[in-house]
C-alpha cells in the first residue's frame, strides 16, 4: 500500500464538453459527494495541480490550450479523461472537427466512462489516479537517487 505525502490538487480543463460532465465534477467536489474528504482540492492554476481532469472531445481549437495546461503541471502528474467524449470522442467522434479523445493530444492515465460520467465514477477515477500518482512519485524518487549515486561515483 502506498501513502500520499501531500494533498493532491486537481485542475479541470473543458475541451469541448456539453457541460454535462463538468456539472458532475462539481457535484463530486461539493458536499453531497465530497471528494475533498480525500484531501483533494480544486485549483484554477495548473502549476499547483497534480491531477488534470479533462472533459469533452478534442477539436483543433483545443489542442494547443490542452498541451499548454498539461505542460504547466509539474511532474509527477496524472491525467483523467472524464466521460465518453474525453475518452474517445464519444457521440461526436465522427464529426468533421473532432479528432477523438484526450489521448490524441496528451497521455491519459485513467478513463472514466459515462455520458455523463456519474460523480461516483469520477471519484473512483480520481482515487485510481491517486495510486498512479504515488507510483510515479516513487519512480521519480528512485530515479533521482540512482542519478545521485551515478554522479557521486564519477566525482
Ligand atoms: S460524455 Fe456526455 S455529458 Fe459528458 S461531455 Fe460528452 S456528451 Fe456531454
Short mmCIF file of N, CA and C and ligand atoms in Angstrom, two decimals:
data_model
loop_
_atom_site.label_atom_id
_atom_site.label_comp_id
_atom_site.label_asym_id
_atom_site.label_seq_id
_atom_site.Cartn_x
_atom_site.Cartn_y
_atom_site.Cartn_z
N UNK A 1 0.84 -1.20 0.00
CA UNK A 1 0.00 0.00 0.00
C UNK A 1 0.87 1.24 0.00
N UNK A 2 0.47 2.24 -0.75
CA UNK A 2 1.24 3.49 -0.82
C UNK A 2 0.47 4.59 -0.11
N UNK A 3 1.22 5.54 0.42
CA UNK A 3 0.62 6.65 1.14
C UNK A 3 1.07 7.95 0.52
N UNK A 4 0.10 8.87 0.34
CA UNK A 4 0.42 10.16 -0.25
C UNK A 4 1.07 11.05 0.79
N UNK A 5 2.07 11.81 0.34
CA UNK A 5 2.77 12.71 1.26
C UNK A 5 2.07 14.06 1.35
N UNK A 6 1.24 14.37 0.38
CA UNK A 6 0.56 15.67 0.39
C UNK A 6 -0.82 15.53 -0.23
N UNK A 7 -1.66 16.53 0.03
CA UNK A 7 -2.98 16.51 -0.59
C UNK A 7 -2.85 16.75 -2.08
N UNK A 8 -3.45 15.90 -2.91
CA UNK A 8 -3.39 16.12 -4.36
C UNK A 8 -4.36 17.21 -4.78
N UNK A 9 -3.91 18.08 -5.65
CA UNK A 9 -4.75 19.15 -6.17
C UNK A 9 -5.11 18.82 -7.61
N UNK A 10 -6.33 19.18 -7.98
CA UNK A 10 -6.78 18.91 -9.33
C UNK A 10 -7.04 20.22 -10.08
N UNK A 11 -6.85 20.14 -11.40
CA UNK A 11 -7.25 21.25 -12.27
C UNK A 11 -8.11 20.64 -13.37
N UNK A 12 -9.10 21.39 -13.79
CA UNK A 12 -10.09 20.87 -14.74
C UNK A 12 -10.02 21.65 -16.05
N UNK A 13 -9.96 20.90 -17.17
CA UNK A 13 -9.98 21.55 -18.48
C UNK A 13 -11.16 21.02 -19.29
N UNK A 14 -11.99 21.95 -19.75
CA UNK A 14 -13.15 21.60 -20.57
C UNK A 14 -12.74 21.76 -22.03
N UNK A 15 -12.57 20.63 -22.74
CA UNK A 15 -12.14 20.69 -24.14
C UNK A 15 -13.30 21.20 -25.01
N UNK A 16 -14.32 20.39 -25.17
CA UNK A 16 -15.50 20.87 -25.92
C UNK A 16 -16.73 20.19 -25.36
N UNK A 17 -16.76 20.12 -24.03
CA UNK A 17 -17.84 19.40 -23.35
C UNK A 17 -19.18 20.11 -23.50
N UNK A 18 -20.25 19.34 -23.38
CA UNK A 18 -21.60 19.93 -23.37
C UNK A 18 -21.92 20.50 -21.99
N UNK A 19 -20.99 20.36 -21.06
CA UNK A 19 -21.08 20.80 -19.65
C UNK A 19 -21.73 19.74 -18.76
N UNK A 20 -22.23 18.65 -19.34
CA UNK A 20 -22.83 17.60 -18.52
C UNK A 20 -21.80 17.00 -17.57
N UNK A 21 -20.65 16.60 -18.09
CA UNK A 21 -19.62 16.00 -17.24
C UNK A 21 -19.04 17.02 -16.27
N UNK A 22 -19.00 18.28 -16.68
CA UNK A 22 -18.45 19.32 -15.80
C UNK A 22 -19.33 19.54 -14.58
N UNK A 23 -20.64 19.48 -14.80
CA UNK A 23 -21.57 19.61 -13.68
C UNK A 23 -21.37 18.44 -12.72
N UNK A 24 -21.11 17.27 -13.26
CA UNK A 24 -20.91 16.10 -12.39
C UNK A 24 -19.60 16.21 -11.61
N UNK A 25 -18.57 16.81 -12.23
CA UNK A 25 -17.32 17.05 -11.49
C UNK A 25 -17.61 17.99 -10.31
N UNK A 26 -18.40 19.04 -10.56
CA UNK A 26 -18.73 19.96 -9.47
C UNK A 26 -19.52 19.22 -8.39
N UNK A 27 -20.42 18.33 -8.80
CA UNK A 27 -21.18 17.55 -7.82
C UNK A 27 -20.23 16.70 -6.98
N UNK A 28 -19.20 16.14 -7.62
CA UNK A 28 -18.25 15.30 -6.88
C UNK A 28 -17.47 16.14 -5.87
N UNK A 29 -17.24 17.42 -6.19
CA UNK A 29 -16.45 18.28 -5.31
C UNK A 29 -17.27 18.85 -4.16
N UNK A 30 -18.55 19.01 -4.38
CA UNK A 30 -19.38 19.70 -3.40
C UNK A 30 -19.86 18.72 -2.32
N UNK A 31 -20.46 19.22 -1.21
CA UNK A 31 -20.64 18.38 -0.02
C UNK A 31 -21.42 17.08 -0.20
N UNK A 32 -22.29 16.94 -1.17
CA UNK A 32 -23.04 15.69 -1.28
C UNK A 32 -22.11 14.50 -1.49
N UNK A 33 -21.16 14.64 -2.42
CA UNK A 33 -20.21 13.55 -2.69
C UNK A 33 -18.85 13.81 -2.02
N UNK A 34 -18.50 15.06 -1.88
CA UNK A 34 -17.41 15.49 -1.00
C UNK A 34 -16.07 14.80 -1.25
N UNK A 35 -15.54 14.96 -2.47
CA UNK A 35 -14.25 14.36 -2.79
C UNK A 35 -13.13 15.01 -1.95
N UNK A 36 -13.42 16.16 -1.35
CA UNK A 36 -12.41 16.80 -0.51
C UNK A 36 -12.08 15.98 0.73
N UNK A 37 -12.94 15.00 1.03
CA UNK A 37 -12.63 14.17 2.21
C UNK A 37 -11.35 13.37 1.97
N UNK A 38 -10.94 13.21 0.71
CA UNK A 38 -9.68 12.53 0.43
C UNK A 38 -8.51 13.53 0.42
N UNK A 39 -8.79 14.75 0.81
CA UNK A 39 -7.75 15.78 0.81
C UNK A 39 -7.58 16.44 -0.54
N UNK A 40 -8.49 16.16 -1.47
CA UNK A 40 -8.36 16.67 -2.84
C UNK A 40 -8.90 18.10 -2.90
N UNK A 41 -8.13 18.98 -3.49
CA UNK A 41 -8.52 20.39 -3.59
C UNK A 41 -8.56 20.78 -5.06
N UNK A 42 -9.58 21.55 -5.40
CA UNK A 42 -9.70 22.05 -6.78
C UNK A 42 -8.95 23.36 -6.91
N UNK A 43 -8.11 23.46 -7.93
CA UNK A 43 -7.36 24.71 -8.14
C UNK A 43 -7.57 25.18 -9.57
N UNK A 44 -7.45 26.48 -9.78
CA UNK A 44 -7.56 27.02 -11.13
C UNK A 44 -6.19 27.15 -11.79
N UNK A 45 -5.14 26.84 -11.06
CA UNK A 45 -3.78 27.06 -11.57
C UNK A 45 -3.08 25.72 -11.82
N UNK A 46 -2.78 25.40 -13.09
CA UNK A 46 -2.13 24.11 -13.37
C UNK A 46 -0.77 23.96 -12.70
N UNK A 47 -0.12 25.08 -12.39
CA UNK A 47 1.20 24.99 -11.73
C UNK A 47 1.09 24.47 -10.31
N UNK A 48 -0.11 24.51 -9.74
CA UNK A 48 -0.32 23.99 -8.39
C UNK A 48 -0.91 22.58 -8.41
N UNK A 49 -1.22 22.06 -9.59
CA UNK A 49 -2.02 20.83 -9.67
C UNK A 49 -1.15 19.58 -9.81
N UNK A 50 -1.75 18.45 -9.42
CA UNK A 50 -1.14 17.13 -9.61
C UNK A 50 -1.95 16.30 -10.60
N UNK A 51 -3.26 16.56 -10.65
CA UNK A 51 -4.17 15.74 -11.46
C UNK A 51 -4.95 16.65 -12.41
N UNK A 52 -4.92 16.29 -13.69
CA UNK A 52 -5.68 17.05 -14.70
C UNK A 52 -6.92 16.25 -15.09
N UNK A 53 -8.09 16.88 -14.88
CA UNK A 53 -9.35 16.27 -15.32
C UNK A 53 -9.75 16.93 -16.64
N UNK A 54 -10.00 16.10 -17.65
CA UNK A 54 -10.38 16.65 -18.96
C UNK A 54 -11.78 16.16 -19.30
N UNK A 55 -12.63 17.09 -19.75
CA UNK A 55 -13.96 16.73 -20.24
C UNK A 55 -14.10 17.17 -21.69
N UNK A 56 -14.94 16.48 -22.43
CA UNK A 56 -15.23 16.86 -23.82
C UNK A 56 -14.24 16.26 -24.80
N UNK A 57 -14.68 16.19 -26.04
CA UNK A 57 -13.82 15.63 -27.09
C UNK A 57 -12.86 16.71 -27.60
N UNK A 58 -11.86 16.23 -28.35
CA UNK A 58 -10.79 17.14 -28.79
C UNK A 58 -11.08 17.65 -30.20
N UNK A 59 -11.04 18.97 -30.35
CA UNK A 59 -11.11 19.55 -31.68
C UNK A 59 -9.87 20.40 -31.92
N UNK A 60 -9.72 20.93 -33.12
CA UNK A 60 -8.48 21.64 -33.48
C UNK A 60 -8.20 22.82 -32.56
N UNK A 61 -9.27 23.47 -32.07
CA UNK A 61 -9.07 24.69 -31.29
C UNK A 61 -8.55 24.41 -29.89
N UNK A 62 -8.74 23.21 -29.38
CA UNK A 62 -8.28 22.99 -28.01
C UNK A 62 -7.02 22.13 -27.90
N UNK A 63 -6.38 21.84 -29.01
CA UNK A 63 -5.13 21.07 -28.94
C UNK A 63 -4.05 21.86 -28.20
N UNK A 64 -3.78 23.06 -28.65
CA UNK A 64 -2.70 23.85 -28.05
C UNK A 64 -3.01 24.25 -26.61
N UNK A 65 -4.24 24.75 -26.30
CA UNK A 65 -4.54 25.07 -24.90
C UNK A 65 -4.38 23.85 -23.97
N UNK A 66 -4.81 22.67 -24.45
CA UNK A 66 -4.69 21.47 -23.60
C UNK A 66 -3.23 21.10 -23.39
N UNK A 67 -2.43 21.17 -24.46
CA UNK A 67 -0.98 20.90 -24.32
C UNK A 67 -0.35 21.89 -23.35
N UNK A 68 -0.79 23.14 -23.45
CA UNK A 68 -0.26 24.20 -22.60
C UNK A 68 -0.58 23.93 -21.13
N UNK A 69 -1.83 23.60 -20.83
CA UNK A 69 -2.23 23.30 -19.45
C UNK A 69 -1.43 22.11 -18.94
N UNK A 70 -1.32 21.07 -19.76
CA UNK A 70 -0.60 19.85 -19.36
C UNK A 70 0.87 20.17 -19.06
N UNK A 71 1.48 20.98 -19.93
CA UNK A 71 2.91 21.28 -19.76
C UNK A 71 3.18 22.06 -18.48
N UNK A 72 2.20 22.83 -18.03
CA UNK A 72 2.40 23.65 -16.83
C UNK A 72 2.30 22.87 -15.53
N UNK A 73 1.72 21.68 -15.59
CA UNK A 73 1.58 20.88 -14.36
C UNK A 73 2.93 20.23 -14.06
N UNK A 74 3.44 20.41 -12.84
CA UNK A 74 4.74 19.83 -12.51
C UNK A 74 4.67 18.30 -12.44
N UNK A 75 5.81 17.65 -12.70
CA UNK A 75 5.91 16.19 -12.55
C UNK A 75 6.01 15.83 -11.07
N UNK A 76 5.47 14.71 -10.64
CA UNK A 76 4.68 13.77 -11.41
C UNK A 76 3.24 14.28 -11.55
N UNK A 77 2.59 13.89 -12.64
CA UNK A 77 1.22 14.32 -12.87
C UNK A 77 0.42 13.17 -13.47
N UNK A 78 -0.88 13.26 -13.32
CA UNK A 78 -1.78 12.20 -13.80
C UNK A 78 -2.93 12.87 -14.54
N UNK A 79 -3.35 12.25 -15.64
CA UNK A 79 -4.46 12.79 -16.43
C UNK A 79 -5.65 11.83 -16.36
N UNK A 80 -6.82 12.37 -16.08
CA UNK A 80 -8.05 11.58 -16.03
C UNK A 80 -9.01 12.11 -17.09
N UNK A 81 -9.40 11.26 -18.03
CA UNK A 81 -10.39 11.63 -19.04
C UNK A 81 -11.77 11.32 -18.47
N UNK A 82 -12.60 12.36 -18.34
CA UNK A 82 -13.91 12.21 -17.69
C UNK A 82 -15.01 12.18 -18.76
N UNK A 83 -15.73 11.07 -18.82
CA UNK A 83 -16.85 10.95 -19.77
C UNK A 83 -16.40 10.35 -21.09
N UNK A 84 -17.36 9.85 -21.84
CA UNK A 84 -17.03 9.13 -23.07
C UNK A 84 -16.47 10.08 -24.15
N UNK A 85 -16.83 11.37 -24.09
CA UNK A 85 -16.27 12.31 -25.07
C UNK A 85 -14.76 12.45 -24.87
N UNK A 86 -14.34 12.66 -23.62
CA UNK A 86 -12.91 12.80 -23.33
C UNK A 86 -12.18 11.48 -23.50
N UNK A 87 -12.90 10.37 -23.37
CA UNK A 87 -12.29 9.06 -23.51
C UNK A 87 -12.01 8.71 -24.97
N UNK A 88 -12.99 8.99 -25.84
CA UNK A 88 -12.84 8.53 -27.23
C UNK A 88 -13.40 9.49 -28.28
N UNK A 89 -13.97 10.59 -27.84
CA UNK A 89 -14.69 11.46 -28.77
C UNK A 89 -16.19 11.27 -28.63
N UNK A 90 -16.57 10.10 -28.08
CA UNK A 90 -17.99 9.82 -27.77
C UNK A 90 -18.89 9.97 -28.98
N UNK A 91 -20.05 10.54 -28.74
CA UNK A 91 -21.04 10.64 -29.81
C UNK A 91 -20.61 11.62 -30.90
N UNK A 92 -19.56 12.41 -30.60
CA UNK A 92 -19.08 13.40 -31.57
C UNK A 92 -17.91 12.91 -32.40
N UNK A 93 -17.47 11.67 -32.17
CA UNK A 93 -16.19 11.23 -32.75
C UNK A 93 -16.18 11.20 -34.28
N UNK A 94 -17.36 11.09 -34.91
CA UNK A 94 -17.40 11.10 -36.37
C UNK A 94 -17.57 12.50 -36.94
N UNK A 95 -17.68 13.51 -36.08
CA UNK A 95 -17.87 14.88 -36.58
C UNK A 95 -16.62 15.36 -37.31
N UNK A 96 -16.81 16.23 -38.28
CA UNK A 96 -15.70 16.68 -39.13
C UNK A 96 -14.60 17.36 -38.35
N UNK A 97 -14.97 18.01 -37.22
CA UNK A 97 -13.99 18.81 -36.49
C UNK A 97 -13.42 18.10 -35.26
N UNK A 98 -13.79 16.85 -35.05
CA UNK A 98 -13.37 16.15 -33.83
C UNK A 98 -12.26 15.15 -34.14
N UNK A 99 -11.17 15.26 -33.36
CA UNK A 99 -10.04 14.34 -33.55
C UNK A 99 -10.22 13.05 -32.77
N UNK A 100 -10.96 13.12 -31.66
CA UNK A 100 -11.16 11.94 -30.81
C UNK A 100 -11.08 12.33 -29.36
N UNK A 101 -10.50 11.43 -28.56
CA UNK A 101 -10.43 11.67 -27.12
C UNK A 101 -9.16 12.41 -26.72
N UNK A 102 -9.01 12.60 -25.40
CA UNK A 102 -7.89 13.35 -24.84
C UNK A 102 -6.54 12.76 -25.24
N UNK A 103 -6.48 11.42 -25.35
CA UNK A 103 -5.18 10.78 -25.63
C UNK A 103 -4.69 11.01 -27.06
N UNK A 104 -5.45 11.73 -27.85
CA UNK A 104 -4.93 12.17 -29.16
C UNK A 104 -3.92 13.30 -28.99
N UNK A 105 -3.95 13.94 -27.80
CA UNK A 105 -3.11 15.13 -27.58
C UNK A 105 -2.10 14.93 -26.45
N UNK A 106 -2.56 14.37 -25.33
CA UNK A 106 -1.67 14.18 -24.18
C UNK A 106 -1.89 12.77 -23.64
N UNK A 107 -0.91 12.21 -22.88
CA UNK A 107 -1.11 10.87 -22.33
C UNK A 107 -2.20 10.86 -21.26
N UNK A 108 -3.01 9.81 -21.28
CA UNK A 108 -4.09 9.67 -20.30
C UNK A 108 -3.80 8.46 -19.41
N UNK A 109 -3.97 8.63 -18.11
CA UNK A 109 -3.71 7.55 -17.15
C UNK A 109 -4.98 6.81 -16.75
N UNK A 110 -6.10 7.52 -16.68
CA UNK A 110 -7.35 6.91 -16.21
C UNK A 110 -8.49 7.36 -17.13
N UNK A 111 -9.32 6.41 -17.50
CA UNK A 111 -10.51 6.71 -18.32
C UNK A 111 -11.76 6.47 -17.48
N UNK A 112 -12.62 7.47 -17.42
CA UNK A 112 -13.88 7.33 -16.68
C UNK A 112 -15.01 7.38 -17.70
N UNK A 113 -15.66 6.25 -17.96
CA UNK A 113 -16.72 6.25 -18.98
C UNK A 113 -18.00 6.89 -18.45
N UNK A 114 -18.99 6.99 -19.33
CA UNK A 114 -20.30 7.51 -18.93
C UNK A 114 -20.65 8.75 -19.71
N UNK A 115 -21.94 8.99 -19.85
CA UNK A 115 -22.45 10.18 -20.51
C UNK A 115 -23.75 10.57 -19.80
N UNK A 116 -23.69 11.43 -18.89
CA UNK A 116 -22.47 11.99 -18.31
C UNK A 116 -21.85 11.00 -17.32
N UNK A 117 -20.53 11.18 -17.06
CA UNK A 117 -19.89 10.37 -16.03
C UNK A 117 -20.55 10.70 -14.69
N UNK A 118 -20.86 9.67 -13.91
CA UNK A 118 -21.52 9.91 -12.62
C UNK A 118 -20.49 10.35 -11.58
N UNK A 119 -20.90 11.12 -10.58
CA UNK A 119 -19.95 11.55 -9.54
C UNK A 119 -19.23 10.38 -8.89
N UNK A 120 -19.93 9.27 -8.66
CA UNK A 120 -19.29 8.10 -8.03
C UNK A 120 -18.16 7.58 -8.92
N UNK A 121 -18.39 7.57 -10.25
CA UNK A 121 -17.37 7.10 -11.19
C UNK A 121 -16.20 8.08 -11.22
N UNK A 122 -16.51 9.36 -11.15
CA UNK A 122 -15.45 10.38 -11.17
C UNK A 122 -14.57 10.21 -9.93
N UNK A 123 -15.21 10.03 -8.77
CA UNK A 123 -14.44 9.83 -7.53
C UNK A 123 -13.59 8.57 -7.65
N UNK A 124 -14.18 7.50 -8.19
CA UNK A 124 -13.43 6.26 -8.38
C UNK A 124 -12.22 6.50 -9.28
N UNK A 125 -12.42 7.25 -10.36
CA UNK A 125 -11.32 7.56 -11.27
C UNK A 125 -10.23 8.39 -10.60
N UNK A 126 -10.65 9.36 -9.78
CA UNK A 126 -9.67 10.21 -9.10
C UNK A 126 -8.89 9.40 -8.06
N UNK A 127 -9.59 8.52 -7.36
CA UNK A 127 -8.89 7.68 -6.36
C UNK A 127 -7.90 6.75 -7.07
N UNK A 128 -8.28 6.19 -8.22
CA UNK A 128 -7.34 5.39 -9.01
C UNK A 128 -6.15 6.25 -9.42
N UNK A 129 -6.43 7.49 -9.81
CA UNK A 129 -5.35 8.41 -10.20
C UNK A 129 -4.39 8.67 -9.05
N UNK A 130 -4.91 8.71 -7.82
CA UNK A 130 -4.05 8.96 -6.66
C UNK A 130 -2.99 7.86 -6.53
N UNK A 131 -3.42 6.60 -6.74
CA UNK A 131 -2.48 5.48 -6.68
C UNK A 131 -1.42 5.59 -7.76
N UNK A 132 -1.83 5.95 -8.97
CA UNK A 132 -0.88 6.09 -10.09
C UNK A 132 0.08 7.24 -9.81
N UNK A 133 -0.48 8.32 -9.27
CA UNK A 133 0.36 9.49 -8.94
C UNK A 133 1.45 9.10 -7.95
N UNK A 134 1.09 8.35 -6.93
CA UNK A 134 2.07 7.95 -5.92
C UNK A 134 3.13 7.02 -6.52
N UNK A 135 2.70 6.10 -7.41
CA UNK A 135 3.67 5.22 -8.08
C UNK A 135 4.66 6.04 -8.90
N UNK A 136 4.14 7.03 -9.62
CA UNK A 136 5.02 7.89 -10.43
C UNK A 136 5.98 8.65 -9.53
N UNK A 137 5.48 9.13 -8.38
CA UNK A 137 6.32 9.88 -7.45
C UNK A 137 7.45 8.99 -6.92
N UNK A 138 7.11 7.73 -6.59
CA UNK A 138 8.13 6.80 -6.09
C UNK A 138 9.17 6.52 -7.16
N UNK A 139 8.71 6.32 -8.42
CA UNK A 139 9.66 6.04 -9.52
C UNK A 139 10.60 7.24 -9.73
N UNK A 140 10.02 8.45 -9.65
CA UNK A 140 10.85 9.65 -9.81
C UNK A 140 11.91 9.73 -8.73
N UNK A 141 11.51 9.43 -7.49
CA UNK A 141 12.46 9.49 -6.36
C UNK A 141 13.55 8.44 -6.54
N UNK A 142 13.17 7.22 -6.99
CA UNK A 142 14.16 6.16 -7.20
C UNK A 142 15.14 6.58 -8.29
N UNK A 143 14.60 7.16 -9.38
CA UNK A 143 15.45 7.57 -10.49
C UNK A 143 16.42 8.67 -10.03
N UNK A 144 15.90 9.62 -9.24
CA UNK A 144 16.76 10.71 -8.74
C UNK A 144 17.86 10.14 -7.85
N UNK A 145 17.50 9.14 -7.02
CA UNK A 145 18.51 8.54 -6.14
C UNK A 145 19.57 7.81 -6.96
N UNK A 146 19.15 7.10 -8.01
CA UNK A 146 20.10 6.39 -8.89
C UNK A 146 21.02 7.38 -9.57
N UNK A 147 20.45 8.48 -10.07
CA UNK A 147 21.26 9.50 -10.73
C UNK A 147 22.27 10.10 -9.75
N UNK A 148 21.83 10.32 -8.50
CA UNK A 148 22.72 10.90 -7.50
C UNK A 148 23.89 9.97 -7.23
N UNK A 149 23.61 8.65 -7.19
CA UNK A 149 24.69 7.67 -6.96
C UNK A 149 25.66 7.71 -8.13
N UNK A 150 25.11 7.76 -9.37
CA UNK A 150 25.97 7.81 -10.56
C UNK A 150 26.87 9.03 -10.52
N UNK A 151 26.29 10.19 -10.22
CA UNK A 151 27.06 11.43 -10.17
C UNK A 151 28.12 11.33 -9.06
N UNK A 152 27.71 10.81 -7.90
CA UNK A 152 28.63 10.65 -6.79
C UNK A 152 29.79 9.73 -7.15
N UNK A 153 29.49 8.68 -7.96
CA UNK A 153 30.52 7.71 -8.32
C UNK A 153 31.54 8.25 -9.28
N UNK A 154 31.16 9.29 -10.07
CA UNK A 154 32.09 9.80 -11.08
C UNK A 154 32.94 10.95 -10.55
N UNK A 155 32.56 11.48 -9.38
CA UNK A 155 33.32 12.63 -8.83
C UNK A 155 34.68 12.16 -8.32
S1 LIG B 1 -19.83 12.44 -22.20
FE1 LIG B 1 -21.98 13.13 -22.45
S2 LIG B 1 -22.31 14.57 -20.75
FE2 LIG B 1 -20.06 14.30 -20.96
S3 LIG B 1 -19.41 16.00 -22.30
FE3 LIG B 1 -19.84 14.20 -23.62
S4 LIG B 1 -22.00 14.46 -24.29
FE4 LIG B 1 -21.65 15.80 -22.51
#
